[in-house]
Short mmCIF file of C-alpha atoms in Angstrom, two decimals:
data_model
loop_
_atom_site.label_atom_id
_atom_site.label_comp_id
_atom_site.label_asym_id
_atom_site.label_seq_id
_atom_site.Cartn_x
_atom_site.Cartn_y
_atom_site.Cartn_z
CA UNK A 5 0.00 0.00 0.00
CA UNK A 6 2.98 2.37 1.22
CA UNK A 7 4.37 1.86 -2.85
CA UNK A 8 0.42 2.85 -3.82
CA UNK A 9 0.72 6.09 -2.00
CA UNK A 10 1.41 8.32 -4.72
CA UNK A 11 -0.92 6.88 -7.04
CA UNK A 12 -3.57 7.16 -4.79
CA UNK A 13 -2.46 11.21 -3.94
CA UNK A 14 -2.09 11.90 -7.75
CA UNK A 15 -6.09 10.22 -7.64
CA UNK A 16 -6.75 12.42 -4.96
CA UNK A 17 -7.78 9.80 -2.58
CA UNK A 18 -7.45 9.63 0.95
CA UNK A 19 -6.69 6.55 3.02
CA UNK A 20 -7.58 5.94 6.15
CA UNK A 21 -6.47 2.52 7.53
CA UNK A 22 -9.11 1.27 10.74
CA UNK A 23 -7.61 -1.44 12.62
CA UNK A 24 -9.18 -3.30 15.50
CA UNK A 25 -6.06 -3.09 17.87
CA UNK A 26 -5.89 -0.47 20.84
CA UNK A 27 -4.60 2.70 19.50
CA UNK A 28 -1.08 2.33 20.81
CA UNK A 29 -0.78 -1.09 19.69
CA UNK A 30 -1.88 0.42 16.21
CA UNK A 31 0.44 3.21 16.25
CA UNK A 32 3.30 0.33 17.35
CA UNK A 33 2.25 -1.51 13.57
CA UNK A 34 1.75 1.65 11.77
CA UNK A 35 5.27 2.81 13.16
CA UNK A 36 6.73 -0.84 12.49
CA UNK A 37 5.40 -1.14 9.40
CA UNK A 38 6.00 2.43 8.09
CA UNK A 39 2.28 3.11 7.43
CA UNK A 40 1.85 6.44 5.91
CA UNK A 41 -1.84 7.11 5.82
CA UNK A 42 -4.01 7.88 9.03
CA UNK A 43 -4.62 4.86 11.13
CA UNK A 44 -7.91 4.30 13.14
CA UNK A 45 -8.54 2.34 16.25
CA UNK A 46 -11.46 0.34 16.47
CA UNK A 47 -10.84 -1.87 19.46
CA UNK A 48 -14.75 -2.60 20.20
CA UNK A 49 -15.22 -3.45 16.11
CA UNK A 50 -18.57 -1.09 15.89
CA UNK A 51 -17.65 -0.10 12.35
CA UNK A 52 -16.08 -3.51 11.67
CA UNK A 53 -19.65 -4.43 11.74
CA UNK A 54 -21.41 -1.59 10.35
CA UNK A 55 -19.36 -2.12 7.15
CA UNK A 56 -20.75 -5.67 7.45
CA UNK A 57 -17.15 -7.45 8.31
CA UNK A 58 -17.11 -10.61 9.73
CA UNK A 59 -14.98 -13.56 11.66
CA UNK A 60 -13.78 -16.11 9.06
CA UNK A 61 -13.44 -19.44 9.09
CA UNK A 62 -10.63 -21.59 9.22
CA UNK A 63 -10.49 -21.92 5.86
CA UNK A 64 -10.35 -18.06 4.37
CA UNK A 65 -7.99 -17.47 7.48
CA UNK A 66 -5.77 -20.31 6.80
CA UNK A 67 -6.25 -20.17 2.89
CA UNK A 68 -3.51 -21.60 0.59
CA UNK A 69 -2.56 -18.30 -0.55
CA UNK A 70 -2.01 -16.74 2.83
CA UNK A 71 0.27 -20.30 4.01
CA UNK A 72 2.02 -19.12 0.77
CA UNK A 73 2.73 -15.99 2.03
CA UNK A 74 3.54 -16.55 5.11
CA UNK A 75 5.88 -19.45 3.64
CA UNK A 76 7.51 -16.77 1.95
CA UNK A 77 8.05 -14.13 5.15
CA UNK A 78 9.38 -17.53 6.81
CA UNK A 79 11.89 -18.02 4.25
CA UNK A 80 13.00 -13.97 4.41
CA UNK A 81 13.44 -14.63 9.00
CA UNK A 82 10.03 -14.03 9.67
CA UNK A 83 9.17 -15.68 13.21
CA UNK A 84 5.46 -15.84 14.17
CA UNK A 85 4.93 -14.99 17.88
CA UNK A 86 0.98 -16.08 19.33
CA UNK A 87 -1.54 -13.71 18.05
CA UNK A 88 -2.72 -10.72 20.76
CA UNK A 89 -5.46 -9.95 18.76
CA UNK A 90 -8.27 -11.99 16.45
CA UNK A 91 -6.94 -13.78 14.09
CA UNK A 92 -10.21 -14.86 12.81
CA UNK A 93 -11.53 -10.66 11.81
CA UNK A 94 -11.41 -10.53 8.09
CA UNK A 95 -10.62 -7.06 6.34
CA UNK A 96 -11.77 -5.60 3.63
CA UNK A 97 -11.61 -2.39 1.53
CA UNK A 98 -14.50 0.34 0.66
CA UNK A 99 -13.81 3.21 -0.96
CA UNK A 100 -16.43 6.18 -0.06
CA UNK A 101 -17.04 8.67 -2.89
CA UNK A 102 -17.55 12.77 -2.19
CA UNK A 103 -21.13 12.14 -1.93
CA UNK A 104 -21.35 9.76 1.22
CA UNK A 105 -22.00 6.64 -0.88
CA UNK A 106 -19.61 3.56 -1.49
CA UNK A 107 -17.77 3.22 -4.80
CA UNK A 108 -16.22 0.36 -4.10
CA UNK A 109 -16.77 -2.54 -1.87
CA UNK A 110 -14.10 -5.14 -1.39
CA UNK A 111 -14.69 -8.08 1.37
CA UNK A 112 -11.78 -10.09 1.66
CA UNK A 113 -12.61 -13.70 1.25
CA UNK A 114 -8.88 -14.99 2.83
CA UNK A 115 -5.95 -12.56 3.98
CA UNK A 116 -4.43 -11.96 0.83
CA UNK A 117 -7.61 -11.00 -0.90
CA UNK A 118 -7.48 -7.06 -1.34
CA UNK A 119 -8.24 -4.99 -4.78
CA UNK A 120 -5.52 -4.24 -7.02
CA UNK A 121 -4.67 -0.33 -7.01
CA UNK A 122 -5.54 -0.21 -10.53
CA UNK A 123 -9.00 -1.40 -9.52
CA UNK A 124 -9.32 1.09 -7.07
CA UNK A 125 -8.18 3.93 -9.08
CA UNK A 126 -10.42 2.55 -11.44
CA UNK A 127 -13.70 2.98 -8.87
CA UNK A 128 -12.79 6.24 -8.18
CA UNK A 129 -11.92 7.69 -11.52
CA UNK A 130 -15.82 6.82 -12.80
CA UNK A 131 -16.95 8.34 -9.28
CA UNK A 132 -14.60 11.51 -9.81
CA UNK A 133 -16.26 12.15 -13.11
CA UNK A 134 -20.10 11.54 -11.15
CA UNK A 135 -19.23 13.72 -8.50
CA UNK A 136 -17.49 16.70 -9.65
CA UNK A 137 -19.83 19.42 -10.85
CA UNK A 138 -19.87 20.05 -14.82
CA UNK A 139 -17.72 22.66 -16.16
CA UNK A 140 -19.68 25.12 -17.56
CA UNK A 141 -20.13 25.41 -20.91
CA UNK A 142 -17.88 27.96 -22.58
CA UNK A 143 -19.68 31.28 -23.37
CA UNK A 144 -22.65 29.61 -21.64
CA UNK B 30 -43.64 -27.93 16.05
CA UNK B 31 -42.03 -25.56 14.41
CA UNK B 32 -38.28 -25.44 13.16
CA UNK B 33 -36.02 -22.81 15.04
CA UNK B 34 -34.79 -20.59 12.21
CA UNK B 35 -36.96 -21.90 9.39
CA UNK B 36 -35.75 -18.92 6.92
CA UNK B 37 -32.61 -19.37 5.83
CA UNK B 38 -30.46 -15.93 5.94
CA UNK B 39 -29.40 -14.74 2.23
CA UNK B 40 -25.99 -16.08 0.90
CA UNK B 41 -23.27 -13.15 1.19
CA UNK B 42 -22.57 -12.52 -1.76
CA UNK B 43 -18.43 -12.98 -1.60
CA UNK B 44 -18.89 -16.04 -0.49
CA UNK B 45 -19.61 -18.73 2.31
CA UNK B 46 -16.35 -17.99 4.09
CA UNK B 47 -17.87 -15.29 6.21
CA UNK B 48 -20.47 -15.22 8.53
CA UNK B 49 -24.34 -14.02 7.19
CA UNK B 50 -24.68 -10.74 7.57
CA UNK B 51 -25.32 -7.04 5.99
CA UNK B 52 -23.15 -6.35 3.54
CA UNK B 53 -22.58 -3.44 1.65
CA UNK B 54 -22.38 -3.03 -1.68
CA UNK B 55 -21.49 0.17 -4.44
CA UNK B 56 -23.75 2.57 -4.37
CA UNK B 57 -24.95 2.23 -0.65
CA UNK B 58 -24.47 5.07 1.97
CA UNK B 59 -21.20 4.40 3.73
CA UNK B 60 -22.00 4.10 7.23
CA UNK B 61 -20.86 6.92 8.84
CA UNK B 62 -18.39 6.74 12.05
CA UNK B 63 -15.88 8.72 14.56
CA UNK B 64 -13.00 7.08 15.89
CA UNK B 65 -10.14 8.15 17.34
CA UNK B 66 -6.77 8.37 15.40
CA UNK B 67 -2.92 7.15 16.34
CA UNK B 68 -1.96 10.58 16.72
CA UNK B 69 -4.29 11.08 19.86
CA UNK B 70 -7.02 13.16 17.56
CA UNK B 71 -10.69 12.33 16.35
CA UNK B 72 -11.21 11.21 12.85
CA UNK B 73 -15.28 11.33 11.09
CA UNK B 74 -15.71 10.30 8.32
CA UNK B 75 -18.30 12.42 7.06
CA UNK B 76 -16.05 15.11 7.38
CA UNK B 77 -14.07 13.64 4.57
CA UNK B 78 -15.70 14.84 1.91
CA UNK B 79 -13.60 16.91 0.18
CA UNK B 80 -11.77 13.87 -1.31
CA UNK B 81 -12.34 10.58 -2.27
CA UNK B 82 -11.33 8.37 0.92
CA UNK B 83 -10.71 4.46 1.11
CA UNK B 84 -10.90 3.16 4.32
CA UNK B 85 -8.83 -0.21 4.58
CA UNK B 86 -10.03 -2.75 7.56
CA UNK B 87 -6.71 -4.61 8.65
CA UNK B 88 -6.77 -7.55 10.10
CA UNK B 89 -5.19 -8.59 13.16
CA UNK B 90 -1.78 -6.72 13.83
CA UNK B 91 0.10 -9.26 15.81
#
């Protein structure tokens, strides 16, 4: 996401990342994990379920992809330590146009799932051109 | 007698690996929502709307 940044800026989109952690154990990943956007702490998970986002099951959690990734971090010195938090919350992505309403809506269905940038700049290139006012006509 | 739970709650629609439940979909009001930032501040979304924003739900962080 960090390598998306500019993209995203020269889109003119905001990011806001929400995170179920206590805020100083978020601000301890954001710092760790260089994290340039706003991060949000959500520790009770109210919007986690107003956006609708659920526990998995063992299955998306433990999905082939995501043992292939963490297969992967292994191989680079990665060394799990026991999860503080729920490892069962999935994520997702939504991206919220000028007017209040959702241009994008992105559940994850395992850990790896997110939407490409290009998808997202995609969603809000059709919603920049729905929500900006017309130019006015010349002369008119 | 009859059957505890005889409707069946509709499919989500990305799938059965998540629990039944509202989802949201494009087009739909984003539900609006205040929480407080890393930095110690206050963060609404509704007063985002100069910009397009994407809000990214993390999962666990260790």
């Amino acid at each position: 996401m960090q390598q998306s940044q500019a993209s995203l800026a020269a889109a003119d989109v905001r990011v806001a990342v929400v995170g179920f952690a206590s805020a100083s154990r978020l601000e301890a990943y954001r710092s760790e994990h260089r994290i340039p956007f706003v991060c949000l702490a959500d520790p009770a998970r109210e919007v986690y379920r107003a956006y609708g986002l659920a526990r998995g099951t063992l299955g998306a959690v433990f999905h082939p992809k995501t043992l292939g990734r963490y297969l992967d971090l292994l191989r680079h010195g990665w060394r799990p330590a026991l999860p503080a938090d729920d490892p069962m919350q999935m994520g997702g992505d939504f991206l919220v146009g000028r007017d209040g309403r959702l241009l994008l809506a992105h559940y994850s269905r395992h850990p790896a799932d997110r939407p490409s940038v290009a998808t997202i700049l995609a969603a809000s290139g059709a919603a920049g051109a729905d929500a900006e006012p017309r130019p006015p006509r010349p002369g008119g | 007698m009859s059957r505890k739970g005889g409707r069946k709650a509709p499919r989500p629609g990305y799938g059965a690996a998540l629990e039944a439940r509202a989802t949201l979909c494009t087009g739909d009001v984003a539900p609006d929502f205040t929480l407080p930032d890393t930095d110690g501040g206050s963060w609404r979304l509704r007063d985002q709307r100069d910009r397009t924003t994407l809000l990214v739900f993390l999962r666990y962080t260790g």
